[in-house]
Coordinates of C-alpha atoms in Angstrom, one line a residue:
Chain T
E1 CA 0.2 -0.1 0.3
P2 CA 1.2 3.8 -0.6
E3 CA 2.0 5.5 2.2
V4 CA 3.5 9.0 2.5
T5 CA 7.2 8.9 4.1
Q6 CA 9.0 12.2 5.8
T7 CA 12.7 12.8 6.1
P8 CA 14.3 13.3 8.5
S9 CA 12.9 11.0 11.3
H10 CA 14.7 13.2 13.9
Q11 CA 16.2 16.8 13.5
V12 CA 18.0 18.5 15.9
T13 CA 18.2 22.1 16.3
Q14 CA 19.7 25.5 17.5
M15 CA 17.6 27.9 17.8
G16 CA 17.2 30.5 15.9
Q17 CA 18.0 28.5 13.0
E18 CA 16.1 27.4 9.9
V19 CA 15.1 23.9 9.4
I20 CA 13.1 22.3 6.8
L21 CA 11.2 18.9 7.0
R22 CA 10.6 16.9 3.6
C23 CA 7.4 15.1 2.9
V24 CA 7.2 12.4 0.0
P25 CA 2.8 12.1 -0.1
I26 CA 0.9 9.6 -2.2
S27 CA 1.9 9.9 -5.4
N28 CA -1.8 10.5 -7.0
H29 CA -3.0 12.8 -3.9
L30 CA -4.0 16.3 -4.8
Y31 CA -4.1 17.6 -1.2
F32 CA -1.2 18.0 1.3
Y33 CA -1.2 19.0 4.7
W34 CA 1.5 19.8 7.6
Y35 CA 0.0 18.9 10.9
R36 CA 2.0 19.1 14.7
Q37 CA 2.0 17.5 18.3
I38 CA 3.9 18.9 21.2
L39 CA 4.9 16.0 22.9
G40 CA 1.4 14.6 25.3
Q41 CA -0.8 17.7 23.3
K42 CA -3.7 16.9 20.7
V43 CA -3.1 17.3 17.2
E44 CA -2.7 20.2 15.5
F45 CA -3.4 21.7 12.0
L46 CA -1.1 24.2 10.2
V47 CA -1.7 24.3 6.8
S48 CA -3.3 22.7 3.7
F49 CA -2.4 23.4 -0.3
Y50 CA -3.7 22.2 -3.1
N51 CA -3.3 23.3 -6.7
N52 CA 0.2 24.8 -5.8
E53 CA -1.3 27.4 -3.3
I54 CA -2.1 27.1 0.7
S55 CA -6.1 26.7 0.4
E56 CA -6.2 27.1 4.5
K57 CA -3.8 28.0 7.1
S58 CA -4.1 28.1 11.0
E59 CA -3.2 30.9 13.6
I60 CA 0.1 28.2 14.3
F61 CA 1.1 29.1 10.8
D62 CA 2.5 32.3 10.3
D63 CA 5.4 34.4 8.5
Q64 CA 8.1 32.1 10.3
F65 CA 6.4 29.2 8.4
S66 CA 5.9 28.3 4.6
V67 CA 6.0 25.1 2.5
E68 CA 6.3 24.5 -1.1
R69 CA 6.1 21.7 -3.2
P70 CA 9.3 22.2 -5.2
D71 CA 8.9 19.1 -8.0
G72 CA 6.5 16.6 -8.6
S73 CA 7.2 14.7 -5.7
N74 CA 8.3 16.4 -2.6
F75 CA 6.5 18.9 -0.2
T76 CA 8.5 20.8 2.4
L77 CA 8.0 22.7 5.8
K78 CA 10.3 25.4 6.5
I79 CA 10.7 27.1 9.7
R80 CA 12.6 30.6 9.3
S81 CA 14.1 31.1 13.0
T82 CA 13.1 28.2 15.0
K83 CA 12.3 28.9 18.7
L84 CA 11.9 26.7 21.6
E85 CA 8.4 26.4 21.5
D86 CA 8.7 24.6 17.8
S87 CA 10.3 21.8 19.2
A88 CA 7.5 18.7 18.4
M89 CA 6.6 15.8 16.0
Y90 CA 5.3 17.3 12.6
F91 CA 2.8 15.1 10.6
C92 CA 2.9 15.4 6.7
A93 CA -0.5 14.2 5.2
S94 CA -1.8 14.0 1.9
K95 CA -5.3 13.0 0.1
G96 CA -7.5 12.4 -3.1
Q97 CA -9.5 14.3 -4.9
A98 CA -13.0 12.9 -3.2
S99 CA -14.3 15.0 -0.6
N100 CA -15.1 11.7 1.7
Q101 CA -11.5 10.2 1.1
P102 CA -9.1 10.1 4.6
Q103 CA -6.1 11.6 4.8
H104 CA -2.9 9.3 5.0
F105 CA -0.4 10.4 7.8
G106 CA 3.7 9.8 7.6
D107 CA 5.6 8.4 10.7
G108 CA 6.4 12.1 11.5
T109 CA 9.3 13.7 11.9
R110 CA 10.3 14.6 15.4
L111 CA 12.1 18.1 15.7
S112 CA 13.8 19.2 18.7
I113 CA 15.2 22.9 19.2
L114 CA 17.6 23.3 21.7
Chain E
G1 CA -15.9 26.5 14.2
D2 CA -15.8 22.4 14.4
S3 CA -14.4 20.8 17.5
V4 CA -14.1 17.3 18.9
T5 CA -14.3 16.2 22.6
Q6 CA -13.6 12.9 23.8
M7 CA -13.3 11.0 27.2
E8 CA -10.4 11.8 29.1
G9 CA -7.8 9.2 29.3
P10 CA -5.7 7.1 30.8
V11 CA -8.4 3.8 30.3
T12 CA -6.8 0.8 31.8
L13 CA -8.9 -2.5 31.1
S14 CA -7.5 -6.3 31.5
E15 CA -7.8 -8.2 27.8
E16 CA -10.6 -9.2 26.9
A17 CA -12.8 -6.8 28.8
F18 CA -15.3 -4.7 26.8
L19 CA -14.0 -0.9 25.3
T20 CA -15.4 2.1 24.7
I21 CA -14.0 5.7 24.0
N22 CA -17.2 8.8 24.3
C23 CA -16.3 11.2 21.1
T24 CA -18.6 13.9 20.2
Y25 CA -18.5 16.9 17.5
T26 CA -19.4 20.2 16.8
A27 CA -19.3 20.9 12.6
T28 CA -21.5 22.7 10.5
G29 CA -22.6 20.4 7.9
Y30 CA -21.5 16.9 7.5
P31 CA -18.2 15.8 8.4
S32 CA -16.7 12.6 7.6
L33 CA -15.3 10.7 10.9
F34 CA -13.0 9.0 12.0
W35 CA -10.7 7.1 14.7
Y36 CA -7.2 7.2 14.0
V37 CA -4.8 5.2 16.2
Q38 CA -0.8 6.2 17.6
Y39 CA 1.1 3.3 19.3
P40 CA 4.0 4.2 20.9
G41 CA 6.7 6.2 19.4
E42 CA 4.7 5.8 16.0
G43 CA 2.7 7.9 13.9
L44 CA -0.5 8.4 13.0
Q45 CA -2.6 5.2 11.5
L46 CA -6.8 5.6 10.4
L47 CA -8.1 2.9 12.4
L48 CA -11.8 3.8 10.9
K49 CA -14.0 5.5 9.1
A50 CA -17.8 6.7 8.2
T51 CA -18.5 9.5 5.8
K52 CA -22.6 9.4 6.5
A53 CA -25.3 9.6 8.9
D54 CA -25.2 5.9 10.2
D55 CA -22.2 4.7 8.7
K56 CA -20.6 2.2 10.6
G57 CA -16.9 1.9 10.6
S58 CA -14.9 -1.4 11.6
N59 CA -11.4 -3.0 11.7
K60 CA -9.6 -5.3 13.7
G61 CA -12.3 -5.4 15.8
F62 CA -13.5 -1.8 16.6
E63 CA -16.7 -0.2 15.6
A64 CA -17.7 3.5 15.4
T65 CA -20.8 4.3 14.4
Y66 CA -22.0 8.0 12.8
R67 CA -24.9 9.7 14.7
K68 CA -26.3 12.8 13.6
E69 CA -28.9 13.3 16.4
T70 CA -27.0 12.9 18.8
T71 CA -23.0 14.1 16.9
S72 CA -21.5 11.1 18.1
F73 CA -19.1 8.7 16.9
H74 CA -17.9 6.5 20.2
L75 CA -15.4 3.4 19.5
E76 CA -15.8 0.2 20.9
K77 CA -14.5 -3.0 21.0
G78 CA -15.5 -6.3 22.1
S79 CA -12.2 -8.0 23.5
V80 CA -9.3 -5.8 23.8
Q81 CA -5.8 -7.2 23.5
V82 CA -3.0 -6.2 25.1
S83 CA -1.5 -4.8 21.9
D84 CA -4.0 -2.6 21.5
S85 CA -2.3 -0.4 23.8
A86 CA -1.7 3.1 22.1
V87 CA -3.7 6.5 21.7
Y88 CA -6.7 6.9 19.9
F89 CA -7.7 10.2 18.5
C90 CA -11.4 11.4 17.3
A91 CA -11.4 12.9 14.2
L92 CA -13.4 15.1 11.9
S93 CA -12.9 16.4 8.2
G94 CA -15.4 18.8 6.6
N95 CA -16.6 18.3 3.5
T96 CA -15.9 21.7 1.5
G97 CA -12.4 23.5 1.4
G98 CA -9.6 22.1 2.1
F99 CA -10.6 18.8 3.8
K100 CA -8.5 20.1 7.4
T101 CA -9.0 17.1 9.7
I102 CA -9.7 18.3 13.2
F103 CA -8.6 16.2 16.0
G104 CA -9.8 15.7 19.2
A105 CA -7.3 15.6 22.4
G106 CA -6.7 11.6 22.2
T107 CA -7.5 9.5 24.9
R108 CA -4.3 6.6 26.1
L109 CA -5.3 2.7 26.6
F110 CA -3.2 0.6 28.2
V111 CA -4.5 -3.2 28.4
K112 CA -3.2 -5.8 31.2
A113 CA -2.9 -8.9 30.9

């Protein structure tokens, strides 16, 4: 069964540094998402992306965050200047065209800011 | 806005006990409903789904029925196993716009042998 893959599985970064989290969605999916889960807390929506543009973003997704689909397969989340509170598990997800299809999630990238 | 409320955990059960995890939602329109499971150290796996009222989702012995009249989607399993120990998330996704998923807070289940 096709999977969403995320790299790296764990990223350790100094506060203030830029970080890029990478995702390869399922190949025929059209909707792409990033979520985050701070340790022990709920999974929170960050951003959705469709037709090469952001379709919705949450309050968390401020100017420090950006997403890109640089080619036909990758979907990236960039944090420009990381803060301690950005430490979390970040999940990428993708979804097919039909409205009632579920999102498929990757295994996540654990981001640790020192 | 749309939201999901699920029972707080942790829930601790003995093996072969009956499991219920309550979930209620608030949404405009007719969302799709999901249960996701997160095993220790792993990502989110779709456990089951229901896309319209009175649909029953089922997988691996787990079931949940989409109840529009009570806006609920309770998760049940007749006989839990130690391997079912995990965190269970109830979630909804609207049928318009970007179809973002909104998650409940999660319920941690411990099953003792």
